Short mmCIF file of C-alpha atoms and ligand atoms in Angstrom, two decimals:
data_model
loop_
_atom_site.label_atom_id
_atom_site.label_comp_id
_atom_site.label_asym_id
_atom_site.label_seq_id
_atom_site.Cartn_x
_atom_site.Cartn_y
_atom_site.Cartn_z
CA MET A 1 100.43 81.35 120.31
CA ARG A 2 99.92 82.70 117.15
CA ASN A 3 102.27 84.16 114.80
CA LYS A 4 102.69 87.91 114.90
CA VAL A 5 103.47 90.03 111.78
CA THR A 6 104.37 93.68 111.60
CA VAL A 7 103.68 95.73 108.48
CA VAL A 8 105.60 99.22 108.59
CA GLY A 9 103.75 101.55 106.35
CA ALA A 10 99.90 101.81 106.70
CA GLY A 11 99.37 102.88 102.87
CA ASN A 12 97.69 100.85 100.16
CA VAL A 13 100.09 98.09 100.01
CA GLY A 14 100.48 97.66 103.56
CA SER A 15 96.85 97.85 104.75
CA SER A 16 95.81 95.59 101.94
CA ALA A 17 98.58 93.00 102.82
CA ALA A 18 97.60 93.22 106.44
CA GLN A 19 94.08 92.37 105.25
CA ARG A 20 94.94 89.42 103.67
CA ILE A 21 97.19 88.34 106.48
CA VAL A 22 94.27 88.69 108.95
CA GLU A 23 91.42 87.27 106.46
CA LYS A 24 93.29 84.17 105.69
CA HIS A 25 94.02 83.57 109.50
CA LEU A 26 97.68 83.91 109.09
CA ALA A 27 98.50 85.86 111.86
CA ASP A 28 97.91 88.73 114.27
CA VAL A 29 99.37 92.01 112.60
CA VAL A 30 100.98 95.41 114.05
CA LEU A 31 100.53 97.95 111.21
CA ILE A 32 102.70 100.94 112.17
CA ASP A 33 103.32 104.19 110.18
CA VAL A 34 104.24 107.65 110.89
CA VAL A 35 101.23 109.23 110.20
CA GLU A 36 99.02 109.91 113.22
CA GLY A 37 95.79 108.28 113.20
CA ILE A 38 96.54 106.31 109.93
CA PRO A 39 97.67 102.84 111.50
CA GLU A 40 95.62 103.41 114.23
CA GLY A 41 92.20 103.79 112.33
CA LYS A 42 93.17 101.43 109.59
CA ALA A 43 93.73 98.69 111.96
CA LEU A 44 90.63 99.43 114.07
CA ASP A 45 88.61 99.47 110.58
CA LEU A 46 89.97 96.20 109.50
CA TRP A 47 89.51 94.64 112.94
CA GLU A 48 85.54 95.56 112.81
CA SER A 49 85.38 93.59 110.01
CA ALA A 50 86.74 90.41 111.65
CA PRO A 51 82.92 89.47 113.04
CA VAL A 52 81.53 89.70 109.47
CA GLU A 53 84.45 87.89 107.63
CA GLY A 54 84.85 85.53 110.42
CA TYR A 55 88.26 85.83 111.59
CA ASP A 56 89.95 85.84 115.01
CA CYS A 57 93.42 87.23 114.26
CA ARG A 58 94.10 90.82 116.06
CA LEU A 59 94.86 93.81 114.92
CA ARG A 60 96.80 96.83 116.41
CA GLY A 61 97.33 100.20 114.58
CA THR A 62 100.53 102.43 116.41
CA ARG A 63 103.32 104.69 115.74
CA ASP A 64 105.12 102.81 118.91
CA TYR A 65 107.72 100.40 117.74
CA ALA A 66 107.67 98.90 121.23
CA ASP A 67 104.13 97.26 120.12
CA THR A 68 105.74 95.46 117.10
CA ALA A 69 108.32 93.39 119.95
CA GLY A 70 108.66 89.91 119.23
CA SER A 71 107.58 89.74 115.59
CA GLU A 72 108.14 86.35 113.49
CA VAL A 73 107.86 88.37 110.18
CA VAL A 74 108.29 92.42 109.43
CA VAL A 75 106.89 93.33 105.98
CA ILE A 76 108.59 96.91 105.10
CA THR A 77 106.30 98.86 102.78
CA ALA A 78 106.99 102.10 103.98
CA GLY A 79 108.14 104.79 101.52
CA LEU A 80 107.06 107.16 98.61
CA ALA A 81 104.87 105.47 95.47
CA ARG A 82 105.28 106.38 92.25
CA LYS A 83 103.81 109.03 90.74
CA PRO A 84 103.22 109.17 86.95
CA GLY A 85 106.37 109.94 85.24
CA MET A 86 108.23 109.23 88.38
CA SER A 87 110.61 105.91 87.85
CA ARG A 88 111.32 103.35 90.59
CA ASP A 89 114.71 104.92 90.56
CA ASP A 90 113.51 108.52 91.49
CA LEU A 91 112.38 106.86 94.88
CA LEU A 92 116.04 105.91 95.34
CA MET A 93 117.28 108.33 98.07
CA LYS A 94 113.79 109.35 99.49
CA ASN A 95 113.13 105.76 100.38
CA TYR A 96 116.50 105.02 101.11
CA GLU A 97 116.44 107.37 104.29
CA ILE A 98 112.76 105.96 105.37
CA VAL A 99 113.85 102.40 105.13
CA ARG A 100 117.17 102.72 106.75
CA SER A 101 115.38 104.21 110.07
CA VAL A 102 112.41 101.66 109.77
CA THR A 103 115.13 98.77 109.88
CA GLU A 104 117.14 100.15 112.48
CA GLN A 105 113.79 100.64 114.74
CA VAL A 106 112.29 96.89 113.67
CA VAL A 107 115.43 95.05 114.48
CA ARG A 108 115.93 96.65 117.70
CA HIS A 109 112.46 95.00 118.63
CA SER A 110 112.41 92.07 116.88
CA PRO A 111 115.84 90.73 116.64
CA ASP A 112 114.85 87.10 115.19
CA ALA A 113 112.30 88.35 112.38
CA ILE A 114 112.53 87.93 108.77
CA LEU A 115 112.10 90.94 106.83
CA VAL A 116 110.31 91.19 103.57
CA VAL A 117 111.11 94.16 101.99
CA VAL A 118 108.40 95.68 99.57
CA SER A 119 109.45 99.43 99.11
CA ASN A 120 111.03 100.43 96.05
CA PRO A 121 113.37 100.72 94.42
CA LEU A 122 113.15 97.20 95.58
CA ASP A 123 116.79 95.62 94.98
CA ALA A 124 118.53 98.75 96.38
CA MET A 125 116.08 98.93 99.51
CA ALA A 126 116.57 95.15 100.28
CA GLN A 127 120.19 96.03 100.04
CA THR A 128 119.67 98.62 102.54
CA ALA A 129 117.42 96.77 105.06
CA PHE A 130 120.14 93.88 104.67
CA ARG A 131 123.09 96.06 105.55
CA VAL A 132 121.32 98.35 108.30
CA SER A 133 119.68 94.90 110.30
CA GLY A 134 122.91 92.88 110.09
CA PHE A 135 120.85 90.00 109.76
CA PRO A 136 122.33 87.04 107.95
CA LYS A 137 121.02 86.90 104.34
CA GLN A 138 118.46 83.88 104.72
CA ARG A 139 116.34 86.48 106.90
CA VAL A 140 116.13 89.34 104.15
CA VAL A 141 114.06 88.80 101.06
CA GLY A 142 112.43 91.08 98.68
CA MET A 143 108.99 91.10 97.04
CA ALA A 144 108.92 91.55 93.48
CA GLY A 145 109.73 88.34 91.15
CA VAL A 146 106.06 86.93 93.02
CA LEU A 147 104.21 90.11 91.85
CA ASP A 148 106.23 90.34 88.13
CA SER A 149 105.36 86.62 87.52
CA ALA A 150 101.84 87.02 88.79
CA ARG A 151 101.40 90.06 86.20
CA PHE A 152 103.08 87.56 83.51
CA ARG A 153 100.82 85.00 84.43
CA THR A 154 97.75 87.03 84.24
CA PHE A 155 98.83 88.26 80.62
CA ILE A 156 99.72 84.72 78.96
CA ALA A 157 96.06 83.48 80.81
CA MET A 158 94.51 86.53 79.09
CA GLU A 159 96.07 85.59 75.69
CA LEU A 160 95.39 82.16 75.43
CA GLY A 161 91.80 82.17 77.18
CA VAL A 162 93.10 79.67 79.94
CA SER A 163 92.52 79.58 83.83
CA VAL A 164 95.46 81.36 85.40
CA LYS A 165 95.87 78.15 87.85
CA ASP A 166 97.47 76.36 84.71
CA VAL A 167 99.92 78.94 84.09
CA HIS A 168 103.27 79.07 85.56
CA ALA A 169 105.95 81.59 84.97
CA PHE A 170 109.51 82.81 85.81
CA VAL A 171 110.75 86.32 86.24
CA LEU A 172 114.36 86.85 87.05
CA GLY A 173 116.40 89.87 87.58
CA GLY A 174 115.96 93.37 89.29
CA HIS A 175 112.53 94.89 89.91
CA GLY A 176 112.77 97.35 86.99
CA ASP A 177 112.24 97.99 83.35
CA THR A 178 114.90 95.80 82.61
CA MET A 179 113.47 92.63 84.79
CA VAL A 180 113.75 89.11 82.69
CA PRO A 181 110.54 87.31 81.99
CA LEU A 182 111.75 83.73 81.25
CA SER A 183 109.36 82.60 78.60
CA ARG A 184 111.21 79.44 78.08
CA TYR A 185 110.40 78.44 81.61
CA SER A 186 106.85 79.81 81.37
CA THR A 187 104.23 77.10 81.20
CA VAL A 188 100.50 76.29 80.33
CA ALA A 189 99.80 73.11 81.95
CA GLY A 190 103.67 72.51 81.67
CA VAL A 191 103.76 73.32 77.81
CA PRO A 192 106.43 76.13 77.13
CA ILE A 193 104.53 79.23 76.00
CA THR A 194 107.17 79.46 73.04
CA GLU A 195 105.34 76.49 71.75
CA LEU A 196 101.92 78.10 72.39
CA LEU A 197 102.37 81.45 71.00
CA PRO A 198 104.31 83.04 67.99
CA ALA A 199 107.42 84.94 69.13
CA ASP A 200 106.08 88.27 68.62
CA ARG A 201 102.95 87.62 70.88
CA VAL A 202 105.62 86.09 73.39
CA LYS A 203 107.74 89.02 73.15
CA ALA A 204 104.59 91.58 73.62
CA LEU A 205 103.73 89.66 76.74
CA GLU A 206 106.88 89.72 78.30
CA GLU A 207 107.33 93.66 77.34
CA ARG A 208 103.87 94.18 78.96
CA THR A 209 105.10 92.26 81.96
CA ALA A 210 108.25 94.45 82.05
CA ASN A 211 106.04 97.68 82.01
CA GLY A 212 103.52 95.89 84.52
CA GLY A 213 103.85 98.55 87.24
CA ALA A 214 104.01 101.90 84.99
CA GLU A 215 100.66 100.71 83.28
CA ILE A 216 98.86 100.65 86.56
CA VAL A 217 100.42 103.91 87.36
CA GLY A 218 99.41 105.26 84.22
CA LEU A 219 95.75 104.49 84.72
CA LEU A 220 95.59 105.30 88.30
CA LYS A 221 97.46 108.83 87.76
CA THR A 222 97.37 109.28 91.70
CA GLY A 223 99.49 106.22 92.96
CA SER A 224 100.64 102.69 91.80
CA ALA A 225 99.59 98.98 92.19
CA PHE A 226 98.37 97.62 95.30
CA TYR A 227 96.04 94.82 95.42
CA ALA A 228 98.66 92.49 93.33
CA PRO A 229 101.14 93.82 95.12
CA ALA A 230 99.51 92.81 98.58
CA ALA A 231 98.53 89.47 97.35
CA SER A 232 102.26 88.57 96.44
CA THR A 233 103.58 89.85 99.86
CA PHE A 234 100.88 87.68 101.38
CA GLU A 235 102.05 84.67 99.36
CA MET A 236 105.71 84.86 100.75
CA VAL A 237 104.53 85.64 104.59
CA ASP A 238 102.44 82.67 103.98
CA ALA A 239 105.37 80.65 102.48
CA ILE A 240 107.72 81.49 105.72
CA LEU A 241 105.21 81.17 108.51
CA GLY A 242 103.82 78.06 107.36
CA ASP A 243 107.49 76.56 106.43
CA ARG A 244 106.04 75.70 102.51
CA LYS A 245 109.39 75.31 100.88
CA ARG A 246 107.71 77.26 97.98
CA VAL A 247 109.78 77.89 94.96
CA LEU A 248 109.24 81.64 94.29
CA PRO A 249 111.17 84.20 92.67
CA CYS A 250 112.46 86.48 95.50
CA ALA A 251 115.03 89.35 95.62
CA THR A 252 118.04 87.57 97.16
CA TYR A 253 121.45 88.41 98.59
CA LEU A 254 123.69 86.42 96.14
CA GLU A 255 126.90 85.46 96.70
CA GLY A 256 128.28 84.00 93.57
CA GLU A 257 125.00 82.13 92.25
CA PHE A 258 123.91 83.09 88.76
CA GLY A 259 127.54 84.72 88.58
CA VAL A 260 126.65 87.68 90.76
CA ASP A 261 128.26 88.50 94.45
CA GLY A 262 127.00 91.00 96.99
CA TYR A 263 123.88 92.34 95.62
CA PHE A 264 120.00 91.27 95.90
CA VAL A 265 118.81 90.47 92.73
CA GLY A 266 115.29 88.45 91.76
CA VAL A 267 115.89 84.41 91.52
CA PRO A 268 114.08 81.52 92.19
CA VAL A 269 114.36 80.58 95.95
CA VAL A 270 113.01 77.82 98.45
CA LEU A 271 110.87 79.44 101.11
CA GLY A 272 110.35 78.54 104.24
CA ARG A 273 110.14 78.97 107.97
CA GLY A 274 113.97 80.03 107.89
CA GLY A 275 113.41 82.35 105.20
CA LEU A 276 115.42 82.17 102.28
CA GLU A 277 116.53 78.30 102.19
CA ARG A 278 118.27 77.61 98.95
CA VAL A 279 118.71 79.49 95.73
CA PHE A 280 117.13 77.36 92.82
CA GLU A 281 119.94 78.00 90.13
CA ILE A 282 118.84 77.12 86.53
CA THR A 283 120.70 77.42 83.36
CA LEU A 284 120.61 80.42 81.38
CA THR A 285 120.65 80.85 77.53
CA ASP A 286 123.19 83.21 76.21
CA GLU A 287 120.41 85.83 75.33
CA GLU A 288 118.88 85.26 78.67
CA ARG A 289 121.95 85.85 80.41
CA ALA A 290 122.72 89.09 78.55
CA ALA A 291 119.40 90.25 79.42
CA PHE A 292 120.03 89.17 83.10
CA ASP A 293 123.63 90.98 83.07
CA LYS A 294 121.83 93.86 82.00
CA SER A 295 119.36 93.66 84.80
CA VAL A 296 121.93 93.06 87.42
CA ASN A 297 123.74 96.15 86.14
CA ALA A 298 120.77 98.09 86.66
CA VAL A 299 120.43 97.27 90.05
CA LYS A 300 124.74 97.52 90.86
CA GLU A 301 124.10 101.19 89.43
CA LEU A 302 121.11 101.93 91.94
CA VAL A 303 123.41 100.53 94.94
CA ALA A 304 126.21 102.42 93.98
CA ALA A 305 124.41 105.43 94.52
CA LEU A 306 123.35 104.44 97.90
CA PRO A 307 125.33 106.15 100.91
CA ALA A 308 127.97 103.36 102.07
N1 NAD B 1 108.28 95.80 95.29
C1 NAD B 1 107.14 95.77 94.58
O1 NAD B 1 106.67 94.93 93.85
C2 NAD B 1 106.21 97.02 94.79
C3 NAD B 1 104.75 96.89 94.69
C4 NAD B 1 103.92 98.13 95.09
C5 NAD B 1 104.63 99.10 95.67
N2 NAD B 1 105.78 99.09 95.76
C6 NAD B 1 106.25 100.06 96.84
O2 NAD B 1 105.87 99.86 98.15
C7 NAD B 1 105.83 101.38 98.94
C8 NAD B 1 104.24 101.59 99.44
O3 NAD B 1 103.46 101.66 98.21
P1 NAD B 1 101.92 101.99 98.61
O4 NAD B 1 101.29 102.31 97.38
O5 NAD B 1 101.40 101.46 99.95
O6 NAD B 1 102.30 103.71 98.90
P2 NAD B 1 101.46 104.47 100.15
O7 NAD B 1 102.05 105.97 99.78
O8 NAD B 1 99.87 104.35 99.88
O9 NAD B 1 102.00 104.19 101.53
C9 NAD B 1 103.14 104.27 101.95
C10 NAD B 1 102.91 104.51 103.49
O10 NAD B 1 104.30 104.46 104.10
C11 NAD B 1 104.46 105.53 105.44
N3 NAD B 1 105.67 105.82 105.62
C12 NAD B 1 106.54 106.77 105.14
N4 NAD B 1 107.54 107.13 105.84
C13 NAD B 1 107.33 106.22 106.79
C14 NAD B 1 108.10 105.72 107.90
N5 NAD B 1 109.18 106.38 108.08
N6 NAD B 1 107.77 104.89 108.70
C15 NAD B 1 106.63 104.20 108.52
N7 NAD B 1 105.86 104.44 107.94
C16 NAD B 1 106.29 105.22 106.83
C17 NAD B 1 103.68 106.64 104.61
O11 NAD B 1 103.04 107.44 105.73
C18 NAD B 1 102.28 105.72 103.91
O12 NAD B 1 101.52 105.60 104.57
C19 NAD B 1 106.56 102.30 97.96
O13 NAD B 1 107.53 102.26 98.17
C20 NAD B 1 106.09 101.45 96.27
O14 NAD B 1 106.95 101.95 95.25
C21 NAD B 1 106.69 98.17 95.73
#
């Protein structure tokens, strides 16, 4: 039997993620939203592309959580997206209410699912889904680091005129302006970029990465990024369903690792069929540690603002 993935929120990120999942033959997809006609219409439209694209995964658009029952993975993209001038944190309370109610309904019908949270502010929404679901930490992960490091890889490849395929990058910390791109561990064909670029260029690429979301919001004006977020979400769902043991930066509930206890923060983890299988702990320099701690504090402030 084919895997079943529910995508909650049939907006830009959700429908694009659904498209990638079916086009890459990964799973059948249930697309669910609160707006009448949107999930139904988008799912049908996508399914009508199947004969042309040559996939036989099935899609269903719905507003009824009964249709999501028995999903192996549930991707939560429901919520409001950032508008120009709005920080991810402005979204906190509005999206808290949405993610809380979505999680309650999802877990009722798919008690064994792995939750992949995408809604912003990411780390606080992952914490919300974790608390409300009562799931073990292994089955709640947040998507941010894959996107942030994809952006960093893109900028490095642009700067050096090389293929993105040969560029690896790590970004740690919360998914906000305080995220920590780790240049020392970011490499082109194994060579750290700190040896390939002058320090001021490395810094400029790090800053562009940390502001990567805002850069797209500033250009689009009416919404936020979705192609790269959807691709990043796909990569995590694929790692889980394919039991690939991919080492990917994900927002993860830490219990002492990296000196953090009781919060979701982006760190490298091994992602497989069990969800979060292992945290990949790395040693930080004093400077990196200071930046990481600042980012963790930003996450803590948001979580402190959430209803208990
Ligand atoms: N983690 C990341 O790296 C990352 C990247 C991009 C976007 N995001 C976040 O993902 C979310 C979605 O972004 P988008 O661009 O797709 O926004 P969007 O506005 O296009 O789509 C959001 C969808 O959620 C739906 N929705 C609202 N309340 C709902 C509910 N209670 N149940 C089900 N659906 C509901 C809306 O009707 C809408 O269709 C936003 O919070 C955005 O900030 C996160």
